[in-house]
PDB file of C-alpha atoms in Angstrom:
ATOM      1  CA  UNK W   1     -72.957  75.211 -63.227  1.00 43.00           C
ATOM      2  CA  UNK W   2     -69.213  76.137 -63.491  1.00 47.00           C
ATOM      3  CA  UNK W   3     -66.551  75.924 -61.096  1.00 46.00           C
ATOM      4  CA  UNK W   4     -66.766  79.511 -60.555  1.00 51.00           C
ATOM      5  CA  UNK W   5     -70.369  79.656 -59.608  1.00 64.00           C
ATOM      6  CA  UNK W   6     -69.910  77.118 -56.808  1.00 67.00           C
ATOM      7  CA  UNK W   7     -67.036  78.769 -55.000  1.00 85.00           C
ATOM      8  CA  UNK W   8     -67.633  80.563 -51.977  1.00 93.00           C
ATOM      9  CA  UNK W   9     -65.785  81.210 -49.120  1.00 96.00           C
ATOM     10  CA  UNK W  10     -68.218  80.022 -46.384  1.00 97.00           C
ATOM     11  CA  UNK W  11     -71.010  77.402 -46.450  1.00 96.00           C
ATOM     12  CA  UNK W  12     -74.032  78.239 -43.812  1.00 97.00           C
ATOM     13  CA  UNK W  13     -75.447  75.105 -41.961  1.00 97.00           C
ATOM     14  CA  UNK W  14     -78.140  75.573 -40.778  1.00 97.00           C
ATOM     15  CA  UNK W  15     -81.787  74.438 -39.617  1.00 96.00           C
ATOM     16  CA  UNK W  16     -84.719  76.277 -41.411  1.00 94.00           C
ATOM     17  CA  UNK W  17     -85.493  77.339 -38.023  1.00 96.00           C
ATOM     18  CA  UNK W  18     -82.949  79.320 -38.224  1.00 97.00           C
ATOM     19  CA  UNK W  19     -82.976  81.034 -41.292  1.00 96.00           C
ATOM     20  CA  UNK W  20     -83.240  84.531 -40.163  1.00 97.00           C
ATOM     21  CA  UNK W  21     -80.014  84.153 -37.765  1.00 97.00           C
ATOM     22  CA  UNK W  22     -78.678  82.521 -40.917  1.00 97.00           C
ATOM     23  CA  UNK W  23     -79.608  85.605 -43.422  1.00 97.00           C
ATOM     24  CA  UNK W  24     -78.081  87.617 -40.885  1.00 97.00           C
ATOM     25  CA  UNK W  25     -75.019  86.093 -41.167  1.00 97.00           C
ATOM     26  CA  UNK W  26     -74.739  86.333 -44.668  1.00 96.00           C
ATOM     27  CA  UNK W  27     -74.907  89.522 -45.137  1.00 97.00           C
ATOM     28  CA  UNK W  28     -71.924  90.024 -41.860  1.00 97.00           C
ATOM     29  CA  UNK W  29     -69.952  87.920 -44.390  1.00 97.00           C
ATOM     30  CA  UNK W  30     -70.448  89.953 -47.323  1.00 96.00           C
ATOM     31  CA  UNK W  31     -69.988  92.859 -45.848  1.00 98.00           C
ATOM     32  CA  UNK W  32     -66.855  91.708 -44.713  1.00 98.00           C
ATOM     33  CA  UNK W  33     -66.048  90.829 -48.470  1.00 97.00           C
ATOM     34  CA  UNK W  34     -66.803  87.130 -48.442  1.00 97.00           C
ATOM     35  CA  UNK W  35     -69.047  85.205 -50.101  1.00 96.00           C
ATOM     36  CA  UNK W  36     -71.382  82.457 -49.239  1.00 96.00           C
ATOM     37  CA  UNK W  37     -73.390  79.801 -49.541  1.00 94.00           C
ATOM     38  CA  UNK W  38     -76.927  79.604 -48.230  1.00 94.00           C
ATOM     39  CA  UNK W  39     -79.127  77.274 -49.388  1.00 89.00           C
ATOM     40  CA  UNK W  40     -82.541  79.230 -49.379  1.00 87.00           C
ATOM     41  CA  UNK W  41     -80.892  81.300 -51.585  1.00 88.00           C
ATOM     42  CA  UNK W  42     -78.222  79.525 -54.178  1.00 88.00           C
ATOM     43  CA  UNK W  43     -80.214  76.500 -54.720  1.00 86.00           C
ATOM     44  CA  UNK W  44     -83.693  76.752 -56.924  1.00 85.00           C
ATOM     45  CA  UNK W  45     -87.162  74.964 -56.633  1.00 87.00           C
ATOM     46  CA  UNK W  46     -86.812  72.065 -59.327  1.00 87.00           C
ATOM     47  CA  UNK W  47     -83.035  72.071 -58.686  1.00 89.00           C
ATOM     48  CA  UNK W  48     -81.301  68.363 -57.500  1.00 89.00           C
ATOM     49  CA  UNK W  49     -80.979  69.838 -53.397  1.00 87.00           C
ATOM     50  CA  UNK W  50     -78.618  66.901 -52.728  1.00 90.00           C
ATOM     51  CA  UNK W  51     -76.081  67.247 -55.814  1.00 92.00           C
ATOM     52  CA  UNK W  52     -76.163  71.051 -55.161  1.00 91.00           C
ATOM     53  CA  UNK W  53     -75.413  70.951 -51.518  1.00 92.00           C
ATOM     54  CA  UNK W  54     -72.623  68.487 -52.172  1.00 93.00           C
ATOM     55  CA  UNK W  55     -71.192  70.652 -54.928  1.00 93.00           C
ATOM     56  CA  UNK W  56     -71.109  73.897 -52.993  1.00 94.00           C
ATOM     57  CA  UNK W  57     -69.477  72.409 -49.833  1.00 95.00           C
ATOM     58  CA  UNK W  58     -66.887  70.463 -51.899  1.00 95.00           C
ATOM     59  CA  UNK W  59     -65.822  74.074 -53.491  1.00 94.00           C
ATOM     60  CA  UNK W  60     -66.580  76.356 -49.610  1.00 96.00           C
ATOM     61  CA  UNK W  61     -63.198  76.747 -47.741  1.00 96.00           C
ATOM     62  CA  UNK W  62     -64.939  76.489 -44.765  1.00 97.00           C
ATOM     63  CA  UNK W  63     -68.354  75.086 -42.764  1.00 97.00           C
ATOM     64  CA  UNK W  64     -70.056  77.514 -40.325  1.00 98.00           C
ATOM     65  CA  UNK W  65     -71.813  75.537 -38.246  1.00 97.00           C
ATOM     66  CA  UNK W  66     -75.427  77.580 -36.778  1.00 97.00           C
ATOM     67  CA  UNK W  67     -75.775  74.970 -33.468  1.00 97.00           C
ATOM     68  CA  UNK W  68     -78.942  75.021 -32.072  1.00 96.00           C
ATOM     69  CA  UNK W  69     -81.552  72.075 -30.865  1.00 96.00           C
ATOM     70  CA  UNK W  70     -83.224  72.246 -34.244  1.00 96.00           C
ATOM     71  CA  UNK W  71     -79.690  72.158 -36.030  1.00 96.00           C
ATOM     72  CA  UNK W  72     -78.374  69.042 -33.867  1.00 95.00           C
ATOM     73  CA  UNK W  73     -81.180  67.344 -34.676  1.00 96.00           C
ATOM     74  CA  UNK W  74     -81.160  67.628 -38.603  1.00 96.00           C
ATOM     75  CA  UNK W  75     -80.365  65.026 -40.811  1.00 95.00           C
ATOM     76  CA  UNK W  76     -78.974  67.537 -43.214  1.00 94.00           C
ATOM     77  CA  UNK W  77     -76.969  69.918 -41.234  1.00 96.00           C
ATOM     78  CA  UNK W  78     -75.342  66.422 -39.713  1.00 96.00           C
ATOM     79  CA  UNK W  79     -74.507  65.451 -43.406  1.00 95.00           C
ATOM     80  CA  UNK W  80     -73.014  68.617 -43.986  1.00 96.00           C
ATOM     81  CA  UNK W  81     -71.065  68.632 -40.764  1.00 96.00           C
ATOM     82  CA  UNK W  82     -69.466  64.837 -40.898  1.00 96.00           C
ATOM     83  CA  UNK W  83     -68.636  65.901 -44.736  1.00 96.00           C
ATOM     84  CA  UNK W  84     -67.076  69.027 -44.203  1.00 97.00           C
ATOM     85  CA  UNK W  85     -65.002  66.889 -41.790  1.00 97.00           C
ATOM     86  CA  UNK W  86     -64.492  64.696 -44.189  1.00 97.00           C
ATOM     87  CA  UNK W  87     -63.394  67.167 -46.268  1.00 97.00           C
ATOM     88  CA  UNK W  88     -60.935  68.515 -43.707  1.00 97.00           C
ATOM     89  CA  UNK W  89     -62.878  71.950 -44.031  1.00 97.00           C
ATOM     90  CA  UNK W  90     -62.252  74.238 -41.194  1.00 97.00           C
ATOM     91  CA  UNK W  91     -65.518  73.855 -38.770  1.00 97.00           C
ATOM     92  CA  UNK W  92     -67.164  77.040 -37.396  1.00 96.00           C
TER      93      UNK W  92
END
């Protein structure tokens, strides 16, 4: 994948349970003229979920964080909080 294909202006945590509120915001962001990243739809069955989700975030400018129950109790969406942080990415 090049450089190019990874950049996007926001990166969408989320839990699965929330993938419609997710979607939603997705399309509010493209709209707006953004792009982003949302993992139902950038990364592929068969595709290496981990390396992908680190490469997108590393290239987002920001995290928006969906918070919900399901969310704050995700291994993943965790992850991708404390390394946005680490990252020094602004937090949503």
């Amino acid at each position: 994948m090049q450089e190019s294909e990874k950049a996007r202006d926001v990166f969408i945590s989320y839990s699965s349970v929330n993938s419609r509120l997710a979607h939603e915001l997705e399309k509010a962001i493209i709209r707006a003229g953004g792009t982003a990243f949302l993992s139902a739809k950038d990364i592929s069955y068969g595709e290496d979920f981990a390396e992908k989700i680190r490469d997108y975030l590393v290239e987002a400018q920001q995290l928006w964080l969906i918070v919900s129950p399901q969310s704050l109790n995700s291994e993943w969406v965790l992850t991708e909080w404390g390394a946005a942080w680490a990252l020094k990415k602004k937090i949503i």
